[in-house]
Amino acid sequence: MSNLAQLHGRHVVLGLSGGIACYKAAELARELIKVGATVQVVMTEAAEHFITAVTMQALSGRPVATSQWDPREANNMAHINLSREADAVLVAPASADFIAKIAQGRADDLLSLLCLARPLKAGGQPCPLLLAPAMNREMWAHPATQRNLAQVAADGALVLGPGHGDQACGEVGDGRMLEAAELRDGLVASFQPKLLAGRRVLITAGPTFEAIDPVRGITNLSSGKMGFAVARAAQEAGALVTLVAGPVHLPTPRHVRRIDVKSAQQMHDAVLPIAAEHDVFVATAAVADWRPASASDQKIKKDGSGQMPTIAMTENPDILAAVARLPGRPYCVGFAAESHDLARHAREKLVRKNVPLVVGNLGPATFGRDDNTLLLVDAQGERELATADKLSLARELVREIARRIGQ
Ligand code: C5P
């Protein structure tokens, strides 16, 4: 499924309780619809003080439900009808009061009523409930709120956020509702199967930069997008992910630990000490094979001879091969960015680096782009993953890795 249709076929009840962050719920409704969801908005009375049902109806394309006493419901059971249709209930904003209600199982308005009435889905799990807290930092930090949050989490709700930063009241701290795109991604992630639950996954991504002098260096066209997509997909699948990134301008996928490095040697030094603590190592980085033997402290000036100065080069350590040599090594996955003869080169790397899986892709065709085509090569054979956006391919790769490590 395309990245743009990540919630295709999903019906989401978007609940709004009272808070300034209701203004972000308007954007959230649009974001969810953009990625294919149908959205049924349910608002509490307090929410209607912050944003109108007219706005939410226009954005969601459906009348907003606000009352359990709505006589237009044929059976007069709006809470049952709404919760039976839903693939997930996302309450954004979830006020301190609303979280307290859910923690106690109270049901004195339509939104809390339908949260309590969520049915069991196939597999015996209730229809998922996701809460996006939004409140002043003191309210967030209050022991009663924290106690209620612990209770709702223990009862199976997924708490998204909150974020940290400027608050509507003028204070700064924890309690801001996450942004619409972050909530959309959190909801998408909640639907992914937890194929790597509890596993630790280490990923390298991006190019490296090998300094020649303080202003120049050698790098390559890798954008890091494939590696960042693998990090996101592994995290969505329940893994604890560490991402060692070369110089790229990409946002860190949510809940991923990121270590920024520049050179191949720095990437090696960041990866090697922690590699054996991980279950899986995916080397997507386009690591420079060579670096200047010694970087000049000062900018190298033209000397008027018309000749470029000779720069002595030395080989960089092979990070993937070094990890594959470790005792107790993680399951190692290499990438092969080639311009031709993909299968042959990928198989050659499988043997040379002694790793169980190599993923081939055509470097010039994919560097910087949002889509890719992958060729999985292992001892058993080859499998092509047809052209798709990098996140979809990353999710497929995660499924393949999970299958191979017996998850
Ligand atoms: O050796 P080559 O660059 O062809 O192999 C590519 C694979 O090896 C990729 O997975 C890349 O991340 C990894 N690699 C590495 N350290 C290097 C060179 C490549 O980890 N110095």
Short mmCIF file of C-alpha atoms and ligand atoms in Angstrom, two decimals:
data_model
loop_
_atom_site.label_atom_id
_atom_site.label_comp_id
_atom_site.label_asym_id
_atom_site.label_seq_id
_atom_site.Cartn_x
_atom_site.Cartn_y
_atom_site.Cartn_z
CA MET A 1 0.00 0.00 0.00
CA SER A 2 1.28 3.43 -0.90
CA ASN A 3 2.60 5.68 1.82
CA LEU A 4 -0.18 8.11 0.91
CA ALA A 5 -2.91 5.59 1.71
CA GLN A 6 -1.57 4.32 5.02
CA LEU A 7 -4.99 4.45 6.68
CA HIS A 8 -6.94 3.29 3.64
CA GLY A 9 -10.07 1.44 4.73
CA ARG A 10 -9.67 2.48 8.39
CA HIS A 11 -12.54 4.16 10.17
CA VAL A 12 -11.36 6.44 12.94
CA VAL A 13 -13.48 8.00 15.65
CA LEU A 14 -11.74 11.32 16.38
CA GLY A 15 -12.83 12.50 19.83
CA LEU A 16 -12.31 16.06 21.01
CA SER A 17 -12.47 16.97 24.67
CA GLY A 18 -12.10 20.54 25.93
CA GLY A 19 -8.82 22.37 25.40
CA ILE A 20 -7.11 25.05 23.34
CA ALA A 21 -5.48 22.25 21.35
CA CYS A 22 -8.87 21.66 19.68
CA TYR A 23 -7.56 23.96 16.95
CA LYS A 24 -4.99 21.27 16.07
CA ALA A 25 -7.75 18.66 15.81
CA ALA A 26 -9.00 20.43 12.67
CA GLU A 27 -5.64 19.85 11.00
CA LEU A 28 -5.56 16.30 12.36
CA ALA A 29 -8.90 15.45 10.73
CA ARG A 30 -7.47 16.61 7.40
CA GLU A 31 -4.24 14.63 7.89
CA LEU A 32 -6.15 11.43 8.64
CA ILE A 33 -8.40 11.85 5.62
CA LYS A 34 -5.40 12.64 3.40
CA VAL A 35 -3.94 9.20 4.18
CA GLY A 36 -7.17 7.39 3.41
CA ALA A 37 -9.11 7.19 6.70
CA THR A 38 -12.77 7.95 7.14
CA VAL A 39 -13.19 10.15 10.21
CA GLN A 40 -16.18 10.41 12.51
CA VAL A 41 -15.79 13.34 14.87
CA VAL A 42 -17.27 13.17 18.36
CA MET A 43 -17.08 16.28 20.55
CA THR A 44 -17.71 16.87 24.23
CA GLU A 45 -19.63 19.93 25.33
CA ALA A 46 -16.40 21.52 26.53
CA ALA A 47 -14.76 20.95 23.12
CA GLU A 48 -17.56 22.92 21.48
CA HIS A 49 -16.40 25.98 23.45
CA PHE A 50 -13.06 25.83 21.62
CA ILE A 51 -13.98 24.88 18.04
CA THR A 52 -17.31 24.58 16.30
CA ALA A 53 -18.91 21.35 15.15
CA VAL A 54 -19.45 23.15 11.82
CA THR A 55 -15.69 23.33 11.23
CA MET A 56 -15.18 19.67 12.15
CA GLN A 57 -18.13 18.56 10.01
CA ALA A 58 -16.82 20.47 7.00
CA LEU A 59 -13.35 18.95 7.39
CA SER A 60 -14.48 15.39 8.09
CA GLY A 61 -17.38 15.38 5.63
CA ARG A 62 -19.72 13.91 8.28
CA PRO A 63 -22.09 15.37 10.85
CA VAL A 64 -20.37 15.58 14.22
CA ALA A 65 -21.79 13.51 17.07
CA THR A 66 -22.12 15.48 20.30
CA SER A 67 -24.86 13.88 22.37
CA GLN A 68 -25.93 10.45 23.55
CA TRP A 69 -29.49 11.76 23.45
CA ASP A 70 -29.54 12.44 19.69
CA PRO A 71 -33.02 11.32 18.58
CA ARG A 72 -31.83 10.87 14.98
CA GLU A 73 -30.05 7.64 15.97
CA ALA A 74 -32.70 5.03 15.09
CA ASN A 75 -31.91 2.83 18.09
CA ASN A 76 -30.90 5.80 20.27
CA MET A 77 -27.59 4.10 21.03
CA ALA A 78 -25.05 6.43 19.44
CA HIS A 79 -22.27 5.09 21.71
CA ILE A 80 -22.80 1.53 20.47
CA ASN A 81 -23.16 2.47 16.82
CA LEU A 82 -20.06 4.68 16.84
CA SER A 83 -17.81 2.24 18.70
CA ARG A 84 -18.87 -0.77 16.59
CA GLU A 85 -17.88 0.99 13.35
CA ALA A 86 -14.49 2.20 14.61
CA ASP A 87 -11.13 0.63 13.82
CA ALA A 88 -9.64 2.99 16.41
CA VAL A 89 -10.74 5.78 18.73
CA LEU A 90 -8.30 8.69 18.93
CA VAL A 91 -9.06 11.37 21.52
CA ALA A 92 -7.15 14.54 20.63
CA PRO A 93 -7.07 16.65 22.67
CA ALA A 94 -7.51 14.46 25.73
CA SER A 95 -7.96 16.87 28.65
CA ALA A 96 -6.90 16.08 32.22
CA ASP A 97 -10.57 15.73 33.10
CA PHE A 98 -11.27 13.37 30.23
CA ILE A 99 -8.29 11.14 31.13
CA ALA A 100 -9.53 11.07 34.73
CA LYS A 101 -12.95 9.95 33.51
CA ILE A 102 -11.49 7.17 31.38
CA ALA A 103 -9.30 6.03 34.27
CA GLN A 104 -12.41 5.63 36.41
CA GLY A 105 -14.58 4.09 33.72
CA ARG A 106 -17.10 6.90 33.97
CA ALA A 107 -19.46 7.40 31.06
CA ASP A 108 -21.54 10.53 31.47
CA ASP A 109 -21.21 11.91 27.96
CA LEU A 110 -21.11 10.44 24.46
CA LEU A 111 -17.31 10.36 24.08
CA SER A 112 -16.52 8.68 27.40
CA LEU A 113 -19.52 6.39 26.89
CA LEU A 114 -18.28 5.14 23.53
CA CYS A 115 -14.73 4.70 24.89
CA LEU A 116 -16.13 2.39 27.55
CA ALA A 117 -18.30 0.56 25.02
CA ARG A 118 -15.42 -0.33 22.66
CA PRO A 119 -15.96 -3.91 21.49
CA LEU A 120 -13.41 -6.73 21.28
CA LYS A 121 -11.92 -7.10 17.81
CA ALA A 122 -10.60 -10.23 16.11
CA GLY A 123 -7.75 -11.53 18.30
CA GLY A 124 -9.54 -10.63 21.52
CA GLN A 125 -8.16 -7.08 21.82
CA PRO A 126 -10.57 -4.17 22.29
CA CYS A 127 -10.88 -1.57 19.55
CA PRO A 128 -7.72 0.53 20.16
CA LEU A 129 -8.00 3.71 22.21
CA LEU A 130 -5.35 6.37 21.67
CA LEU A 131 -5.14 9.47 23.85
CA ALA A 132 -3.28 12.69 22.98
CA PRO A 133 -2.99 14.60 26.27
CA ALA A 134 -3.13 18.39 26.11
CA MET A 135 -2.93 20.51 29.24
CA ASN A 136 -0.95 23.01 31.26
CA ARG A 137 2.39 21.66 32.57
CA GLU A 138 1.32 21.80 36.23
CA MET A 139 -1.83 19.84 35.44
CA TRP A 140 0.28 17.31 33.53
CA ALA A 141 2.78 16.94 36.36
CA HIS A 142 0.10 16.61 39.05
CA PRO A 143 0.24 13.21 40.77
CA ALA A 144 -3.48 12.70 40.10
CA THR A 145 -2.97 13.11 36.33
CA GLN A 146 0.07 10.83 36.35
CA ARG A 147 -1.86 8.24 38.38
CA ASN A 148 -4.75 8.39 35.90
CA LEU A 149 -2.37 8.05 32.96
CA ALA A 150 -0.73 5.00 34.48
CA GLN A 151 -4.21 3.53 34.96
CA VAL A 152 -5.41 4.16 31.39
CA ALA A 153 -2.13 2.76 30.02
CA ALA A 154 -2.54 -0.34 32.22
CA ASP A 155 -6.06 -0.71 30.83
CA GLY A 156 -4.59 -0.81 27.31
CA ALA A 157 -4.87 2.78 26.04
CA LEU A 158 -1.95 4.12 24.02
CA VAL A 159 -0.82 7.57 25.14
CA LEU A 160 0.68 9.70 22.35
CA GLY A 161 2.84 12.46 23.78
CA PRO A 162 2.50 15.02 25.14
CA GLY A 163 5.11 17.31 23.64
CA HIS A 164 7.26 19.88 25.37
CA GLY A 165 7.37 23.60 24.65
CA ASP A 166 5.40 26.85 24.67
CA GLN A 167 1.94 26.55 26.14
CA ALA A 168 -1.18 28.62 25.42
CA CYS A 169 -1.05 29.91 29.01
CA GLY A 170 2.38 31.44 28.36
CA GLU A 171 4.29 28.84 30.37
CA VAL A 172 6.84 26.42 28.97
CA GLY A 173 6.92 22.71 29.75
CA ASP A 174 5.35 19.30 29.18
CA GLY A 175 1.71 19.06 28.19
CA ARG A 176 1.45 20.42 24.65
CA MET A 177 -0.58 18.20 22.37
CA LEU A 178 1.57 16.62 19.66
CA GLU A 179 1.28 18.10 16.18
CA ALA A 180 -1.26 16.69 13.73
CA ALA A 181 1.37 14.90 11.63
CA GLU A 182 2.91 13.28 14.72
CA LEU A 183 -0.51 12.03 15.85
CA ARG A 184 -1.25 10.73 12.36
CA ASP A 185 2.05 8.83 12.37
CA GLY A 186 1.34 7.50 15.86
CA LEU A 187 -2.01 6.17 14.72
CA VAL A 188 -0.48 4.61 11.59
CA ALA A 189 2.20 2.98 13.74
CA SER A 190 -0.40 1.54 16.11
CA PHE A 191 -1.85 -0.49 13.23
CA GLN A 192 1.48 -2.14 12.32
CA PRO A 193 1.98 -5.73 13.49
CA LYS A 194 4.46 -5.91 16.37
CA LEU A 195 6.79 -8.33 14.57
CA LEU A 196 9.93 -7.12 16.36
CA ALA A 197 8.42 -6.58 19.81
CA GLY A 198 11.18 -6.11 22.37
CA ARG A 199 13.98 -6.66 19.83
CA ARG A 200 16.88 -4.22 19.65
CA VAL A 201 17.71 -2.98 16.18
CA LEU A 202 20.76 -0.92 15.19
CA ILE A 203 20.76 0.94 11.88
CA THR A 204 23.32 3.06 10.02
CA ALA A 205 22.02 5.60 7.52
CA GLY A 206 23.03 8.40 5.21
CA PRO A 207 26.37 9.32 3.68
CA THR A 208 29.59 9.96 5.52
CA PHE A 209 31.71 13.09 5.17
CA GLU A 210 35.47 12.73 4.98
CA ALA A 211 37.19 16.03 5.68
CA ILE A 212 39.97 17.26 3.40
CA ASP A 213 40.39 20.55 5.24
CA PRO A 214 38.09 22.69 7.44
CA VAL A 215 35.85 23.67 4.51
CA ARG A 216 36.01 20.75 2.07
CA GLY A 217 35.36 17.07 2.13
CA ILE A 218 34.37 13.94 0.25
CA THR A 219 30.81 12.70 0.49
CA ASN A 220 28.16 11.06 -1.69
CA LEU A 221 24.56 11.47 -2.78
CA SER A 222 22.92 9.20 -0.20
CA SER A 223 19.96 11.04 1.36
CA GLY A 224 19.49 8.69 4.32
CA LYS A 225 15.80 8.25 3.46
CA MET A 226 15.96 4.46 3.13
CA GLY A 227 17.74 4.00 6.46
CA PHE A 228 15.41 6.40 8.25
CA ALA A 229 12.44 4.51 6.78
CA VAL A 230 13.90 1.22 8.08
CA ALA A 231 14.31 2.84 11.52
CA ARG A 232 10.71 4.00 11.51
CA ALA A 233 9.38 0.65 10.30
CA ALA A 234 11.37 -1.27 12.93
CA GLN A 235 10.11 1.07 15.66
CA GLU A 236 6.53 0.70 14.46
CA ALA A 237 7.04 -3.07 14.64
CA GLY A 238 7.84 -2.76 18.34
CA ALA A 239 11.66 -2.72 18.22
CA LEU A 240 13.94 -0.51 20.33
CA VAL A 241 15.81 1.28 17.60
CA THR A 242 19.18 3.04 17.57
CA LEU A 243 19.94 5.00 14.41
CA VAL A 244 23.51 6.08 13.69
CA ALA A 245 23.15 8.80 11.07
CA GLY A 246 25.68 10.50 8.84
CA PRO A 247 25.14 14.16 7.90
CA VAL A 248 21.52 14.36 6.70
CA HIS A 249 18.65 16.77 7.25
CA LEU A 250 15.90 14.34 8.13
CA PRO A 251 13.63 14.36 11.18
CA THR A 252 14.26 11.57 13.68
CA PRO A 253 11.50 8.93 13.55
CA ARG A 254 9.47 8.95 16.77
CA HIS A 255 10.87 7.00 19.73
CA VAL A 256 14.11 6.27 17.87
CA ARG A 257 17.44 6.93 19.60
CA ARG A 258 19.63 8.85 17.16
CA ILE A 259 23.40 9.26 17.22
CA ASP A 260 24.75 11.79 14.71
CA VAL A 261 28.18 11.25 13.20
CA LYS A 262 30.09 12.71 10.29
CA SER A 263 32.91 10.46 9.15
CA ALA A 264 33.13 6.72 8.52
CA GLN A 265 35.56 6.38 11.42
CA GLN A 266 33.07 8.13 13.76
CA MET A 267 30.30 5.88 12.49
CA HIS A 268 32.49 2.84 13.13
CA ASP A 269 33.37 4.08 16.63
CA ALA A 270 29.69 4.71 17.44
CA VAL A 271 28.50 1.34 16.14
CA LEU A 272 31.12 -1.19 17.25
CA PRO A 273 30.86 -0.81 21.05
CA ILE A 274 27.06 -1.20 21.02
CA ALA A 275 26.52 -3.62 18.13
CA ALA A 276 26.59 -6.82 20.20
CA GLU A 277 23.82 -5.46 22.46
CA HIS A 278 21.48 -5.54 19.46
CA ASP A 279 19.53 -8.39 17.85
CA VAL A 280 19.63 -6.95 14.35
CA PHE A 281 22.07 -4.66 12.52
CA VAL A 282 20.95 -3.04 9.26
CA ALA A 283 23.75 -1.19 7.46
CA THR A 284 22.03 1.14 5.02
CA ALA A 285 24.69 3.87 5.22
CA ALA A 286 26.68 4.73 2.12
CA VAL A 287 30.02 4.72 3.89
CA ALA A 288 32.95 6.31 2.07
CA ASP A 289 35.51 3.67 1.19
CA TRP A 290 38.41 6.11 1.47
CA ARG A 291 39.33 9.21 3.45
CA PRO A 292 42.17 11.71 3.23
CA ALA A 293 45.05 10.21 5.22
CA SER A 294 45.28 13.43 7.23
CA ALA A 295 42.88 16.35 7.06
CA SER A 296 44.60 19.73 6.85
CA ASP A 297 43.98 22.05 9.84
CA GLN A 298 43.85 25.02 7.48
CA LYS A 299 42.09 25.59 4.18
CA ILE A 300 44.33 24.35 1.39
CA LYS A 301 45.05 27.30 -0.93
CA LYS A 302 45.70 27.31 -4.65
CA ASP A 303 49.45 27.61 -5.21
CA GLY A 304 49.22 29.10 -8.70
CA SER A 305 50.70 26.01 -10.36
CA GLY A 306 47.38 25.09 -11.99
CA GLN A 307 47.69 21.67 -10.34
CA MET A 308 45.39 20.30 -7.68
CA PRO A 309 47.45 19.22 -4.67
CA THR A 310 47.81 15.48 -4.28
CA ILE A 311 45.71 14.16 -1.39
CA ALA A 312 46.97 10.91 0.08
CA MET A 313 44.04 8.59 0.82
CA THR A 314 43.63 5.74 3.27
CA GLU A 315 40.96 3.05 3.50
CA ASN A 316 38.07 3.37 5.97
CA PRO A 317 37.14 0.47 8.26
CA ASP A 318 34.33 -1.72 6.93
CA ILE A 319 31.70 -1.31 9.64
CA LEU A 320 29.39 -4.08 8.46
CA ALA A 321 32.19 -6.61 8.09
CA ALA A 322 33.54 -5.65 11.54
CA VAL A 323 30.12 -6.15 13.18
CA ALA A 324 29.72 -9.47 11.36
CA ARG A 325 33.01 -10.64 12.89
CA LEU A 326 31.92 -9.92 16.47
CA PRO A 327 31.31 -12.86 18.78
CA GLY A 328 27.57 -12.91 19.55
CA ARG A 329 26.95 -10.74 16.51
CA PRO A 330 23.49 -9.44 15.69
CA TYR A 331 21.61 -10.64 12.61
CA CYS A 332 23.40 -8.54 9.97
CA VAL A 333 21.77 -7.01 6.91
CA GLY A 334 23.89 -5.23 4.32
CA PHE A 335 22.82 -2.92 1.52
CA ALA A 336 24.40 -2.88 -1.92
CA ALA A 337 23.96 0.32 -3.91
CA GLU A 338 25.05 -0.57 -7.42
CA SER A 339 24.72 0.88 -10.87
CA HIS A 340 24.46 -2.50 -12.68
CA ASP A 341 24.53 -6.30 -12.16
CA LEU A 342 22.66 -5.95 -8.87
CA ALA A 343 22.17 -9.63 -8.07
CA ARG A 344 25.78 -10.57 -8.79
CA HIS A 345 27.23 -7.71 -6.72
CA ALA A 346 24.81 -8.29 -3.86
CA ARG A 347 25.68 -12.00 -3.71
CA GLU A 348 29.35 -11.20 -3.84
CA LYS A 349 28.90 -8.89 -0.77
CA LEU A 350 26.94 -11.59 1.06
CA VAL A 351 29.98 -13.83 0.85
CA ARG A 352 32.72 -11.21 1.25
CA LYS A 353 31.14 -9.62 4.36
CA ASN A 354 29.84 -12.92 5.71
CA VAL A 355 26.30 -11.66 6.38
CA PRO A 356 23.04 -13.60 5.99
CA LEU A 357 21.11 -10.99 3.97
CA VAL A 358 22.06 -8.30 1.47
CA VAL A 359 19.55 -5.86 0.01
CA GLY A 360 20.46 -4.61 -3.44
CA ASN A 361 19.26 -1.35 -4.92
CA LEU A 362 20.29 0.77 -7.89
CA GLY A 363 22.13 3.70 -6.28
CA PRO A 364 21.83 6.34 -9.03
CA ALA A 365 18.12 5.50 -9.47
CA THR A 366 17.22 5.83 -5.79
CA PHE A 367 19.59 8.30 -4.08
CA GLY A 368 17.46 11.20 -2.80
CA ARG A 369 14.19 9.80 -4.10
CA ASP A 370 11.15 8.76 -2.08
CA ASP A 371 10.74 5.41 -3.81
CA ASN A 372 13.00 2.47 -4.48
CA THR A 373 13.11 -1.13 -5.71
CA LEU A 374 14.84 -3.73 -3.56
CA LEU A 375 16.37 -7.10 -4.32
CA LEU A 376 16.75 -9.35 -1.28
CA VAL A 377 19.62 -11.79 -1.68
CA ASP A 378 20.40 -14.58 0.77
CA ALA A 379 21.72 -18.15 0.73
CA GLN A 380 18.30 -19.45 -0.34
CA GLY A 381 17.84 -17.19 -3.35
CA GLU A 382 16.55 -13.81 -4.43
CA ARG A 383 13.31 -11.91 -3.98
CA GLU A 384 12.45 -8.60 -5.58
CA LEU A 385 10.35 -6.07 -3.67
CA ALA A 386 8.64 -4.11 -6.44
CA THR A 387 8.98 -0.33 -6.74
CA ALA A 388 7.20 1.46 -3.89
CA ASP A 389 7.76 4.30 -1.45
CA LYS A 390 10.67 3.67 0.92
CA LEU A 391 8.50 3.31 4.03
CA SER A 392 6.39 0.56 2.46
CA LEU A 393 9.57 -1.23 1.36
CA ALA A 394 11.06 -0.79 4.82
CA ARG A 395 7.98 -2.41 6.40
CA GLU A 396 8.30 -5.32 3.98
CA LEU A 397 12.00 -5.64 4.81
CA VAL A 398 11.15 -5.66 8.53
CA ARG A 399 8.70 -8.52 7.89
CA GLU A 400 11.45 -10.44 6.05
CA ILE A 401 13.95 -9.85 8.86
CA ALA A 402 11.41 -10.85 11.54
CA ARG A 403 10.67 -14.06 9.65
CA ARG A 404 14.38 -14.87 9.36
CA ILE A 405 15.15 -14.30 13.04
CA GLY A 406 12.15 -16.43 13.94
CA GLN A 407 9.94 -13.78 15.48
O1 C5P B 1 31.65 -2.48 0.62
P1 C5P B 1 30.40 -1.89 0.05
O2 C5P B 1 30.33 -0.39 0.23
O3 C5P B 1 30.17 -2.27 -1.35
O4 C5P B 1 29.21 -2.55 0.91
C1 C5P B 1 28.01 -1.92 1.18
C2 C5P B 1 27.48 -2.39 2.50
O5 C5P B 1 28.50 -2.38 3.50
C3 C5P B 1 26.41 -1.45 3.05
O6 C5P B 1 25.57 -2.20 3.88
C4 C5P B 1 27.25 -0.45 3.84
O7 C5P B 1 26.47 0.20 4.84
C5 C5P B 1 28.30 -1.33 4.45
N1 C5P B 1 29.60 -0.68 4.62
C6 C5P B 1 30.08 -0.44 5.89
N2 C5P B 1 31.30 0.14 6.06
C7 C5P B 1 32.07 0.48 5.00
C8 C5P B 1 31.59 0.25 3.70
C9 C5P B 1 30.36 -0.32 3.55
O8 C5P B 1 29.37 -0.74 6.86
N3 C5P B 1 33.25 1.04 5.19
#
